[in-house]
mmCIF file of C-alpha atoms and ligand atoms in Angstrom:
data_model
loop_
_atom_site.group_PDB
_atom_site.id
_atom_site.type_symbol
_atom_site.label_atom_id
_atom_site.label_comp_id
_atom_site.label_asym_id
_atom_site.label_seq_id
_atom_site.Cartn_x
_atom_site.Cartn_y
_atom_site.Cartn_z
ATOM 1 C CA MET A 1 -14.130 -57.724 -92.338
ATOM 2 C CA ALA A 2 -16.040 -56.369 -89.339
ATOM 3 C CA LYS A 3 -13.830 -53.979 -87.441
ATOM 4 C CA LEU A 4 -16.084 -53.133 -84.524
ATOM 5 C CA TYR A 5 -15.289 -55.135 -81.391
ATOM 6 C CA ASP A 6 -16.943 -55.402 -77.981
ATOM 7 C CA PHE A 7 -13.515 -55.599 -76.445
ATOM 8 C CA ILE A 8 -10.113 -54.538 -77.775
ATOM 9 C CA ILE A 9 -7.003 -55.324 -75.778
ATOM 10 C CA VAL A 10 -3.681 -53.619 -76.477
ATOM 11 C CA GLY A 11 -1.049 -56.139 -75.470
ATOM 12 C CA ALA A 12 -0.594 -59.907 -75.559
ATOM 13 C CA GLY A 13 1.377 -60.465 -72.380
ATOM 14 C CA PRO A 14 0.001 -62.157 -69.231
ATOM 15 C CA ALA A 15 -2.456 -59.270 -68.668
ATOM 16 C CA GLY A 16 -3.710 -58.969 -72.253
ATOM 17 C CA LEU A 17 -4.038 -62.713 -72.832
ATOM 18 C CA THR A 18 -5.825 -63.306 -69.524
ATOM 19 C CA ALA A 19 -8.266 -60.555 -70.501
ATOM 20 C CA GLY A 20 -8.616 -62.227 -73.902
ATOM 21 C CA ILE A 21 -9.518 -65.554 -72.281
ATOM 22 C CA TYR A 22 -12.109 -64.013 -69.922
ATOM 23 C CA GLY A 23 -13.586 -61.677 -72.536
ATOM 24 C CA ALA A 24 -13.905 -64.278 -75.281
ATOM 25 C CA ARG A 25 -15.217 -66.955 -72.860
ATOM 26 C CA ALA A 26 -17.938 -64.500 -71.844
ATOM 27 C CA GLY A 27 -18.967 -64.150 -75.483
ATOM 28 C CA LEU A 28 -17.518 -60.685 -76.126
ATOM 29 C CA LYS A 29 -16.185 -60.159 -79.647
ATOM 30 C CA THR A 30 -12.564 -59.778 -78.607
ATOM 31 C CA LEU A 31 -9.455 -58.565 -80.419
ATOM 32 C CA VAL A 32 -5.945 -58.699 -78.915
ATOM 33 C CA LEU A 33 -3.286 -56.521 -80.554
ATOM 34 C CA LYS A 34 0.443 -56.897 -80.012
ATOM 35 C CA ASP A 35 3.497 -55.251 -81.510
ATOM 36 C CA LYS A 36 6.613 -56.889 -82.930
ATOM 37 C CA ASN A 37 8.595 -56.551 -79.665
ATOM 38 C CA GLY A 38 6.059 -58.728 -77.867
ATOM 39 C CA SER A 39 5.836 -59.358 -74.139
ATOM 40 C CA ASN A 40 8.791 -58.817 -71.827
ATOM 41 C CA LEU A 41 8.505 -62.558 -71.242
ATOM 42 C CA MET A 42 9.786 -63.244 -74.764
ATOM 43 C CA ARG A 43 13.255 -62.458 -73.386
ATOM 44 C CA VAL A 44 12.959 -64.601 -70.242
ATOM 45 C CA PRO A 45 14.567 -68.074 -70.460
ATOM 46 C CA SER A 46 12.755 -69.526 -67.452
ATOM 47 C CA VAL A 47 9.929 -68.666 -65.076
ATOM 48 C CA HIS A 48 9.713 -70.502 -61.752
ATOM 49 C CA ASN A 49 6.970 -68.734 -59.785
ATOM 50 C CA LEU A 50 3.938 -69.393 -61.950
ATOM 51 C CA LEU A 51 1.126 -71.469 -60.452
ATOM 52 C CA GLY A 52 0.787 -74.873 -62.088
ATOM 53 C CA PHE A 53 4.349 -75.143 -63.405
ATOM 54 C CA PRO A 54 6.492 -76.524 -60.544
ATOM 55 C CA ASN A 55 9.333 -77.336 -62.931
ATOM 56 C CA GLY A 56 9.277 -73.883 -64.491
ATOM 57 C CA LEU A 57 8.755 -73.016 -68.152
ATOM 58 C CA SER A 58 10.196 -70.520 -70.581
ATOM 59 C CA GLY A 59 8.743 -67.036 -71.017
ATOM 60 C CA PRO A 60 7.996 -67.646 -74.726
ATOM 61 C CA ASP A 61 6.119 -70.844 -73.730
ATOM 62 C CA VAL A 62 3.967 -68.882 -71.245
ATOM 63 C CA ILE A 63 2.969 -66.599 -74.125
ATOM 64 C CA LYS A 64 2.486 -69.422 -76.645
ATOM 65 C CA LEU A 65 0.169 -71.322 -74.277
ATOM 66 C CA GLY A 66 -1.656 -68.110 -73.354
ATOM 67 C CA GLU A 67 -2.312 -67.273 -77.004
ATOM 68 C CA LYS A 68 -3.539 -70.809 -77.719
ATOM 69 C CA HIS A 69 -5.866 -70.581 -74.723
ATOM 70 C CA ALA A 70 -7.335 -67.189 -75.720
ATOM 71 C CA LYS A 71 -7.816 -68.308 -79.344
ATOM 72 C CA LYS A 72 -9.629 -71.455 -78.165
ATOM 73 C CA TYR A 73 -12.517 -69.245 -77.015
ATOM 74 C CA GLY A 74 -12.507 -67.128 -80.158
ATOM 75 C CA ALA A 75 -10.242 -64.192 -79.308
ATOM 76 C CA GLU A 76 -8.502 -62.841 -82.417
ATOM 77 C CA ILE A 77 -4.817 -62.016 -82.005
ATOM 78 C CA ARG A 78 -3.064 -59.721 -84.492
ATOM 79 C CA VAL A 79 0.445 -58.315 -84.752
ATOM 80 C CA GLU A 80 -0.304 -54.628 -85.319
ATOM 81 C CA GLU A 81 1.280 -51.773 -83.435
ATOM 82 C CA VAL A 82 -1.233 -49.394 -81.895
ATOM 83 C CA LEU A 83 -0.182 -45.864 -82.722
ATOM 84 C CA ARG A 84 -3.024 -43.894 -81.170
ATOM 85 C CA CYS A 85 -6.415 -44.327 -79.506
ATOM 86 C CA VAL A 86 -9.103 -41.668 -79.683
ATOM 87 C CA ASP A 87 -12.124 -41.132 -77.442
ATOM 88 C CA CYS A 88 -15.252 -40.942 -79.702
ATOM 89 C CA ASP A 89 -16.917 -38.555 -77.241
ATOM 90 C CA LEU A 90 -14.274 -36.005 -78.148
ATOM 91 C CA MET A 91 -14.664 -36.452 -81.919
ATOM 92 C CA PRO A 92 -17.178 -34.598 -84.097
ATOM 93 C CA SER A 93 -19.850 -37.227 -84.862
ATOM 94 C CA LYS A 94 -19.530 -36.553 -88.617
ATOM 95 C CA LYS A 95 -15.944 -37.790 -88.466
ATOM 96 C CA ILE A 96 -16.867 -41.163 -86.985
ATOM 97 C CA LYS A 97 -17.213 -43.752 -89.750
ATOM 98 C CA LYS A 98 -20.602 -45.460 -90.078
ATOM 99 C CA GLU A 99 -19.179 -48.844 -89.150
ATOM 100 C CA PHE A 100 -17.922 -47.373 -85.858
ATOM 101 C CA LYS A 101 -21.138 -45.645 -84.820
ATOM 102 C CA ASP A 102 -21.451 -47.826 -81.690
ATOM 103 C CA ALA A 103 -17.784 -47.510 -80.787
ATOM 104 C CA LYS A 104 -16.535 -45.625 -77.741
ATOM 105 C CA ILE A 105 -12.878 -45.631 -78.735
ATOM 106 C CA ILE A 106 -11.166 -45.716 -82.143
ATOM 107 C CA VAL A 107 -7.905 -47.641 -82.168
ATOM 108 C CA HIS A 108 -5.459 -46.666 -84.920
ATOM 109 C CA THR A 109 -2.781 -49.217 -85.793
ATOM 110 C CA GLN A 110 -0.075 -48.943 -88.433
ATOM 111 C CA LEU A 111 -2.350 -50.950 -90.774
ATOM 112 C CA GLN A 112 -5.946 -49.951 -90.065
ATOM 113 C CA ASP A 113 -8.530 -48.545 -87.653
ATOM 114 C CA TYR A 114 -10.767 -50.474 -85.259
ATOM 115 C CA GLY A 115 -13.756 -49.455 -83.188
ATOM 116 C CA ALA A 116 -13.938 -50.632 -79.563
ATOM 117 C CA LYS A 117 -16.882 -50.608 -77.215
ATOM 118 C CA ASN A 118 -14.426 -51.306 -74.390
ATOM 119 C CA LEU A 119 -10.657 -50.921 -74.427
ATOM 120 C CA LEU A 120 -8.090 -52.494 -72.111
ATOM 121 C CA ILE A 121 -4.545 -51.158 -72.207
ATOM 122 C CA ALA A 122 -2.163 -53.938 -71.218
ATOM 123 C CA ALA A 123 0.895 -52.727 -73.096
ATOM 124 C CA GLY A 124 3.434 -53.527 -70.351
ATOM 125 C CA MET A 125 6.569 -51.546 -69.619
ATOM 126 C CA GLN A 126 9.670 -52.077 -71.712
ATOM 127 C CA ILE A 127 12.963 -52.468 -69.847
ATOM 128 C CA ARG A 128 15.073 -49.324 -70.150
ATOM 129 C CA SER A 129 18.499 -49.841 -71.664
ATOM 130 C CA ALA A 130 21.611 -48.829 -69.735
ATOM 131 C CA GLY A 131 23.490 -48.573 -73.043
ATOM 132 C CA ILE A 132 25.775 -51.477 -72.102
ATOM 133 C CA GLU A 133 26.998 -53.828 -74.837
ATOM 134 C CA ASN A 134 25.446 -57.346 -74.421
ATOM 135 C CA GLU A 135 22.988 -56.187 -71.708
ATOM 136 C CA PHE A 136 19.921 -57.762 -73.343
ATOM 137 C CA LYS A 137 21.829 -60.693 -74.910
ATOM 138 C CA LEU A 138 22.834 -61.938 -71.466
ATOM 139 C CA ILE A 139 19.404 -61.692 -69.821
ATOM 140 C CA GLY A 140 18.892 -65.020 -68.063
ATOM 141 C CA ARG A 141 22.656 -65.646 -68.120
ATOM 142 C CA GLY A 142 23.712 -63.354 -65.308
ATOM 143 C CA VAL A 143 21.916 -60.180 -66.434
ATOM 144 C CA ALA A 144 18.569 -59.708 -64.684
ATOM 145 C CA VAL A 145 15.955 -56.992 -64.212
ATOM 146 C CA CYS A 146 13.921 -58.056 -61.224
ATOM 147 C CA VAL A 147 15.149 -59.283 -57.835
ATOM 148 C CA ALA A 148 11.752 -60.726 -56.914
ATOM 149 C CA CYS A 149 12.006 -62.921 -60.048
ATOM 150 C CA ASP A 150 15.679 -63.820 -60.248
ATOM 151 C CA GLY A 151 17.256 -62.957 -56.879
ATOM 152 C CA PRO A 152 17.620 -66.635 -55.820
ATOM 153 C CA MET A 153 19.956 -67.246 -58.800
ATOM 154 C CA PHE A 154 22.549 -64.990 -57.153
ATOM 155 C CA LYS A 155 23.011 -66.692 -53.804
ATOM 156 C CA LYS A 156 26.369 -65.587 -52.345
ATOM 157 C CA LYS A 157 27.353 -64.109 -55.754
ATOM 158 C CA LYS A 158 28.921 -60.744 -56.486
ATOM 159 C CA VAL A 159 26.298 -58.542 -58.082
ATOM 160 C CA MET A 160 26.314 -55.056 -59.593
ATOM 161 C CA VAL A 161 23.024 -53.126 -59.725
ATOM 162 C CA VAL A 162 23.068 -50.464 -62.459
ATOM 163 C CA GLY A 163 20.845 -47.432 -61.979
ATOM 164 C CA ALA A 164 20.785 -44.022 -60.343
ATOM 165 C CA GLY A 165 17.298 -43.877 -58.824
ATOM 166 C CA ASP A 166 15.328 -45.367 -55.935
ATOM 167 C CA LEU A 167 14.560 -48.484 -57.989
ATOM 168 C CA ALA A 168 18.275 -49.396 -58.090
ATOM 169 C CA ALA A 169 18.643 -48.786 -54.349
ATOM 170 C CA SER A 170 15.573 -50.846 -53.468
ATOM 171 C CA GLU A 171 16.678 -53.723 -55.719
ATOM 172 C CA ALA A 172 20.112 -53.680 -54.032
ATOM 173 C CA ILE A 173 18.524 -53.849 -50.559
ATOM 174 C CA GLU A 174 16.259 -56.699 -51.696
ATOM 175 C CA LEU A 175 19.307 -58.584 -53.015
ATOM 176 C CA LEU A 176 20.760 -58.693 -49.493
ATOM 177 C CA ALA A 177 18.388 -61.585 -48.788
ATOM 178 C CA HIS A 178 20.494 -63.615 -51.234
ATOM 179 C CA THR A 179 24.012 -62.199 -51.060
ATOM 180 C CA ASP A 180 26.013 -59.613 -49.161
ATOM 181 C CA LYS A 181 28.260 -58.878 -52.171
ATOM 182 C CA VAL A 182 26.137 -56.123 -53.686
ATOM 183 C CA MET A 183 27.220 -52.802 -55.187
ATOM 184 C CA VAL A 184 25.223 -50.064 -56.914
ATOM 185 C CA ASN A 185 26.697 -48.385 -59.981
ATOM 186 C CA LEU A 186 25.223 -45.001 -60.963
ATOM 187 C CA ASN A 187 26.798 -45.656 -64.368
ATOM 188 C CA GLY A 188 28.070 -42.126 -64.859
ATOM 189 C CA ALA A 189 24.707 -40.502 -64.011
ATOM 190 C CA ARG A 190 23.912 -38.117 -61.138
ATOM 191 C CA SER A 191 22.213 -39.852 -58.211
ATOM 192 C CA LYS A 192 18.434 -39.376 -58.178
ATOM 193 C CA MET A 193 18.011 -41.407 -55.004
ATOM 194 C CA SER A 194 15.929 -40.033 -52.176
ATOM 195 C CA ASP A 195 17.541 -39.588 -48.745
ATOM 196 C CA ARG A 196 15.691 -42.594 -47.375
ATOM 197 C CA TRP A 197 17.268 -44.969 -49.892
ATOM 198 C CA LYS A 198 20.705 -43.337 -49.676
ATOM 199 C CA LYS A 199 20.633 -43.894 -45.893
ATOM 200 C CA LEU A 200 19.550 -47.510 -46.307
ATOM 201 C CA LEU A 201 22.421 -48.211 -48.738
ATOM 202 C CA LYS A 202 24.886 -46.677 -46.291
ATOM 203 C CA LYS A 203 23.436 -48.498 -43.296
ATOM 204 C CA ASN A 204 23.795 -51.804 -45.143
ATOM 205 C CA ASN A 205 27.352 -51.041 -46.319
ATOM 206 C CA ILE A 206 26.392 -51.263 -49.980
ATOM 207 C CA GLU A 207 29.137 -49.726 -52.075
ATOM 208 C CA LEU A 208 28.011 -46.905 -54.389
ATOM 209 C CA ILE A 209 30.220 -46.337 -57.456
ATOM 210 C CA SER A 210 29.812 -44.315 -60.628
ATOM 211 C CA ASN A 211 31.907 -45.736 -63.403
ATOM 212 C CA LYS A 212 30.228 -46.005 -66.791
ATOM 213 C CA VAL A 213 30.034 -49.592 -68.016
ATOM 214 C CA ALA A 214 30.912 -50.227 -71.686
ATOM 215 C CA LYS A 215 30.335 -53.963 -71.859
ATOM 216 C CA VAL A 216 29.102 -56.893 -69.815
ATOM 217 C CA VAL A 217 31.138 -59.982 -70.603
ATOM 218 C CA GLY A 218 29.703 -63.526 -71.139
ATOM 219 C CA PRO A 219 29.058 -65.575 -73.166
ATOM 220 C CA LYS A 220 27.730 -68.513 -71.086
ATOM 221 C CA TRP A 221 27.294 -66.515 -67.894
ATOM 222 C CA VAL A 222 28.366 -63.026 -66.817
ATOM 223 C CA THR A 223 31.992 -63.028 -65.666
ATOM 224 C CA SER A 224 32.882 -59.316 -65.568
ATOM 225 C CA VAL A 225 32.161 -55.815 -66.780
ATOM 226 C CA GLU A 226 34.463 -53.548 -68.762
ATOM 227 C CA PHE A 227 34.269 -49.858 -67.956
ATOM 228 C CA MET A 228 34.581 -46.991 -70.454
ATOM 229 C CA ASP A 229 37.963 -46.070 -68.924
ATOM 230 C CA GLY A 230 39.330 -49.505 -69.880
ATOM 231 C CA THR A 231 39.342 -51.004 -66.367
ATOM 232 C CA LYS A 232 37.495 -54.256 -65.534
ATOM 233 C CA GLU A 233 35.638 -55.680 -62.547
ATOM 234 C CA LYS A 234 34.842 -59.347 -61.939
ATOM 235 C CA ILE A 235 31.167 -59.907 -61.145
ATOM 236 C CA ASP A 236 28.721 -62.821 -61.285
ATOM 237 C CA GLY A 237 25.598 -60.838 -62.013
ATOM 238 C CA LEU A 238 24.305 -57.498 -63.231
ATOM 239 C CA PHE A 239 20.854 -56.053 -62.560
ATOM 240 C CA LEU A 240 19.460 -53.446 -64.959
ATOM 241 C CA SER A 241 17.504 -51.120 -62.682
ATOM 242 C CA MET A 242 17.140 -48.027 -64.836
ATOM 243 C CA GLY A 243 13.358 -48.035 -64.562
ATOM 244 C CA THR A 244 10.932 -48.816 -67.344
ATOM 245 C CA ALA A 245 9.499 -46.932 -70.310
ATOM 246 C CA SER A 246 6.395 -44.954 -69.478
ATOM 247 C CA ALA A 247 2.762 -45.263 -70.503
ATOM 248 C CA ILE A 248 2.886 -41.677 -71.610
ATOM 249 C CA ASP A 249 2.015 -42.271 -75.283
ATOM 250 C CA PHE A 250 -1.326 -43.866 -74.478
ATOM 251 C CA ALA A 251 -1.971 -41.270 -71.821
ATOM 252 C CA LYS A 252 -1.361 -38.472 -74.290
ATOM 253 C CA SER A 253 -3.608 -39.729 -77.077
ATOM 254 C CA LEU A 254 -6.527 -40.576 -74.761
ATOM 255 C CA GLY A 255 -6.167 -37.956 -72.040
ATOM 256 C CA LEU A 256 -5.489 -40.619 -69.399
ATOM 257 C CA GLU A 257 -4.354 -39.587 -65.951
ATOM 258 C CA MET A 258 -0.989 -40.878 -64.831
ATOM 259 C CA GLU A 259 0.589 -41.386 -61.438
ATOM 260 C CA GLY A 260 4.324 -40.964 -61.964
ATOM 261 C CA GLN A 261 5.256 -43.299 -64.813
ATOM 262 C CA VAL A 262 2.145 -45.487 -64.697
ATOM 263 C CA LEU A 263 -1.539 -45.193 -65.630
ATOM 264 C CA LYS A 264 -3.818 -44.253 -62.761
ATOM 265 C CA VAL A 265 -6.691 -46.710 -62.274
ATOM 266 C CA THR A 266 -9.372 -47.612 -59.760
ATOM 267 C CA ARG A 267 -9.472 -50.961 -57.957
ATOM 268 C CA GLU A 268 -11.372 -52.384 -60.971
ATOM 269 C CA GLY A 269 -8.739 -51.100 -63.384
ATOM 270 C CA ARG A 270 -10.891 -48.226 -64.681
ATOM 271 C CA THR A 271 -9.027 -45.189 -65.993
ATOM 272 C CA ASN A 272 -10.418 -41.659 -65.889
ATOM 273 C CA VAL A 273 -11.767 -42.135 -69.457
ATOM 274 C CA GLU A 274 -15.040 -44.014 -69.732
ATOM 275 C CA SER A 275 -14.720 -47.352 -71.549
ATOM 276 C CA VAL A 276 -10.955 -47.518 -71.005
ATOM 277 C CA TRP A 277 -9.354 -49.896 -68.489
ATOM 278 C CA ALA A 278 -5.700 -50.751 -67.872
ATOM 279 C CA ALA A 279 -3.941 -53.777 -66.377
ATOM 280 C CA GLY A 280 -0.531 -55.327 -65.812
ATOM 281 C CA ASP A 281 2.877 -53.673 -65.597
ATOM 282 C CA ILE A 282 1.496 -50.471 -67.115
ATOM 283 C CA ILE A 283 -0.470 -49.735 -63.930
ATOM 284 C CA GLY A 284 2.527 -50.241 -61.651
ATOM 285 C CA PRO A 285 4.479 -52.695 -59.530
ATOM 286 C CA PRO A 286 4.942 -55.403 -58.462
ATOM 287 C CA ARG A 287 5.844 -56.290 -62.045
ATOM 288 C CA GLN A 288 4.933 -59.952 -61.940
ATOM 289 C CA ILE A 289 2.973 -62.371 -64.119
ATOM 290 C CA GLY A 290 0.522 -63.307 -61.358
ATOM 291 C CA LYS A 291 -0.245 -59.699 -60.483
ATOM 292 C CA SER A 292 -0.724 -58.792 -64.169
ATOM 293 C CA MET A 293 -3.149 -61.665 -64.608
ATOM 294 C CA GLY A 294 -5.052 -60.604 -61.480
ATOM 295 C CA ASP A 295 -5.338 -57.013 -62.708
ATOM 296 C CA ALA A 296 -6.728 -58.292 -66.003
ATOM 297 C CA VAL A 297 -9.270 -60.565 -64.314
ATOM 298 C CA ARG A 298 -10.623 -57.665 -62.235
ATOM 299 C CA ALA A 299 -10.827 -55.292 -65.193
ATOM 300 C CA THR A 300 -12.387 -57.811 -67.575
ATOM 301 C CA ILE A 301 -15.018 -58.921 -65.070
ATOM 302 C CA ASP A 302 -15.916 -55.243 -64.625
ATOM 303 C CA ILE A 303 -16.270 -54.941 -68.412
ATOM 304 C CA ILE A 304 -18.345 -58.138 -68.659
ATOM 305 C CA GLU A 305 -20.671 -57.001 -65.845
ATOM 306 C CA LYS A 306 -21.079 -53.602 -67.462
ATOM 307 C CA THR A 307 -21.863 -55.210 -70.826
ATOM 308 C CA ARG A 308 -24.141 -58.043 -69.667
ATOM 309 C CA GLY A 309 -25.550 -56.502 -66.493
ATOM 310 C CA GLY A 310 -25.697 -58.411 -63.182
ATOM 311 C CA SER A 311 -22.874 -60.150 -61.382
ATOM 312 C CA TYR A 312 -20.212 -62.106 -63.213
ATOM 313 C CA VAL A 313 -20.921 -65.796 -63.754
ATOM 314 C CA ASP A 314 -18.841 -68.021 -66.036
ATOM 315 C CA HIS A 315 -21.581 -69.773 -68.018
ATOM 316 C CA ARG A 316 -19.336 -71.903 -70.224
ATOM 317 C CA GLU A 317 -18.689 -75.514 -69.402
ATOM 318 C CA ASP A 318 -15.701 -76.260 -71.664
HETATM 319 C C1 FAD B 1 14.079 -60.462 -67.627
HETATM 320 C C2 FAD B 1 12.733 -60.546 -66.949
HETATM 321 C C3 FAD B 1 12.447 -61.642 -66.149
HETATM 322 C C4 FAD B 1 11.201 -61.758 -65.540
HETATM 323 N N1 FAD B 1 10.933 -62.861 -64.810
HETATM 324 C C5 FAD B 1 9.721 -62.993 -64.214
HETATM 325 C C6 FAD B 1 9.415 -64.151 -63.445
HETATM 326 O O1 FAD B 1 10.229 -65.069 -63.311
HETATM 327 N N2 FAD B 1 8.201 -64.202 -62.855
HETATM 328 C C7 FAD B 1 7.268 -63.198 -62.974
HETATM 329 O O2 FAD B 1 6.183 -63.315 -62.402
HETATM 330 N N3 FAD B 1 7.533 -62.107 -63.706
HETATM 331 C C8 FAD B 1 8.717 -61.983 -64.328
HETATM 332 N N4 FAD B 1 9.001 -60.854 -65.074
HETATM 333 C C9 FAD B 1 7.974 -59.793 -65.158
HETATM 334 C C10 FAD B 1 6.916 -60.129 -66.211
HETATM 335 O O3 FAD B 1 7.544 -60.354 -67.459
HETATM 336 C C11 FAD B 1 5.927 -58.959 -66.332
HETATM 337 O O4 FAD B 1 5.421 -58.607 -65.059
HETATM 338 C C12 FAD B 1 4.771 -59.338 -67.244
HETATM 339 O O5 FAD B 1 5.222 -59.756 -68.508
HETATM 340 C C13 FAD B 1 3.846 -58.128 -67.397
HETATM 341 O O6 FAD B 1 2.769 -58.493 -68.203
HETATM 342 P P1 FAD B 1 1.969 -57.412 -69.053
HETATM 343 O O7 FAD B 1 0.910 -58.191 -69.755
HETATM 344 O O8 FAD B 1 1.597 -56.258 -68.230
HETATM 345 O O9 FAD B 1 3.052 -56.841 -70.109
HETATM 346 P P2 FAD B 1 4.014 -57.597 -71.134
HETATM 347 O O10 FAD B 1 4.110 -59.030 -70.821
HETATM 348 O O11 FAD B 1 5.271 -56.838 -71.220
HETATM 349 O O12 FAD B 1 3.245 -57.474 -72.524
HETATM 350 C C14 FAD B 1 3.058 -56.232 -73.151
HETATM 351 C C15 FAD B 1 2.337 -56.468 -74.476
HETATM 352 O O13 FAD B 1 1.963 -55.201 -75.028
HETATM 353 C C16 FAD B 1 2.258 -55.187 -76.405
HETATM 354 N N5 FAD B 1 2.402 -53.789 -76.810
HETATM 355 C C17 FAD B 1 3.139 -52.813 -76.224
HETATM 356 N N6 FAD B 1 2.968 -51.632 -76.882
HETATM 357 C C18 FAD B 1 2.110 -51.910 -77.912
HETATM 358 C C19 FAD B 1 1.571 -51.120 -78.962
HETATM 359 N N7 FAD B 1 1.819 -49.832 -79.089
HETATM 360 N N8 FAD B 1 0.750 -51.745 -79.847
HETATM 361 C C20 FAD B 1 0.459 -53.050 -79.740
HETATM 362 N N9 FAD B 1 0.936 -53.843 -78.754
HETATM 363 C C21 FAD B 1 1.756 -53.266 -77.864
HETATM 364 C C22 FAD B 1 3.515 -56.034 -76.523
HETATM 365 O O14 FAD B 1 3.659 -56.545 -77.836
HETATM 366 C C23 FAD B 1 3.178 -57.161 -75.537
HETATM 367 O O15 FAD B 1 2.391 -58.130 -76.203
HETATM 368 C C24 FAD B 1 10.226 -60.736 -65.716
HETATM 369 C C25 FAD B 1 10.510 -59.647 -66.540
HETATM 370 C C26 FAD B 1 11.734 -59.544 -67.169
HETATM 371 C C27 FAD B 1 11.994 -58.384 -68.070
#
């Protein structure tokens, strides 16, 4: 089995699969790797802001169709967790296996190694747990993580935003477009909000509490939360706004520059390491399908132009 690829993509979410479609259509030998957790969309019951689907479709269906589409043009998709990526320029040439002599990056998964001439990191950002019982089980049934995606479901409803940083404050302010019954719960943590966001919460009369939540109660739709001290509060919705896991592991193994919690890239998605691009949630907000796809298009066209020379033209007719 040949293990040297023109294009390796870490991640099979909207960014990774879009890159897979463009790369494979352009004739690049393309491999898409995903881990067992899969895309954030695997936990999303319905998506209503994706072009071409006016009646909405489920997150798992977005991924299923995306994988089918990428495979149609020859992209290989494998379930293998990437543990580490190494820049060949920083390795002693004797250590690089013969089969990888043209590789720029070596990708180590839990099963094997691959050589990549170009690497795109599209590994997304996992939602950070607030340690609340049922929090992930009730996603799509009153628990949400993104006001831009799900805010309209909470029109005139009573909503609790859980989180202690600026993300929680900004989500609460954004929710005001849908309901005025919004509170922010620091969930037992110390506030990390900047003065600007604290002032905005106050100005908009958003209640700030700090009572650690033990459980969010369903099962069909969120009805209340139970606090650690045994008290309860009736609510119709709960937003998890703890922030997202960082891209730090990839950054560490490849020496990639970060900007806060996300990978730093140019307009074309180039990182500071030659032959490594990044796209999607891992390069920052807004965390949306359309934006992730756009990032991937820009990065992959850059890769195709670098590989083929000249300006990008889609030569295929089917
Ligand atoms: C509850 C919820 C609802 C949402 N609703 C909407 C919505 O309605 N509309 C909208 O536009 N957006 C929505 N979003 C946001 C949307 O899901 C993300 O913006 C989008 O999935 C980001 O795409 P991505 O390709 O960057 O990452 P992801 O889709 O998260 O994919 C990441 C990929 O990387 C892989 N991966 C990660 N680490 C590794 C590793 N070490 N090795 C191998 N593979 C790895 C994963 O398996 C996965 O395939 C929602 C998100 C959530 C959580």
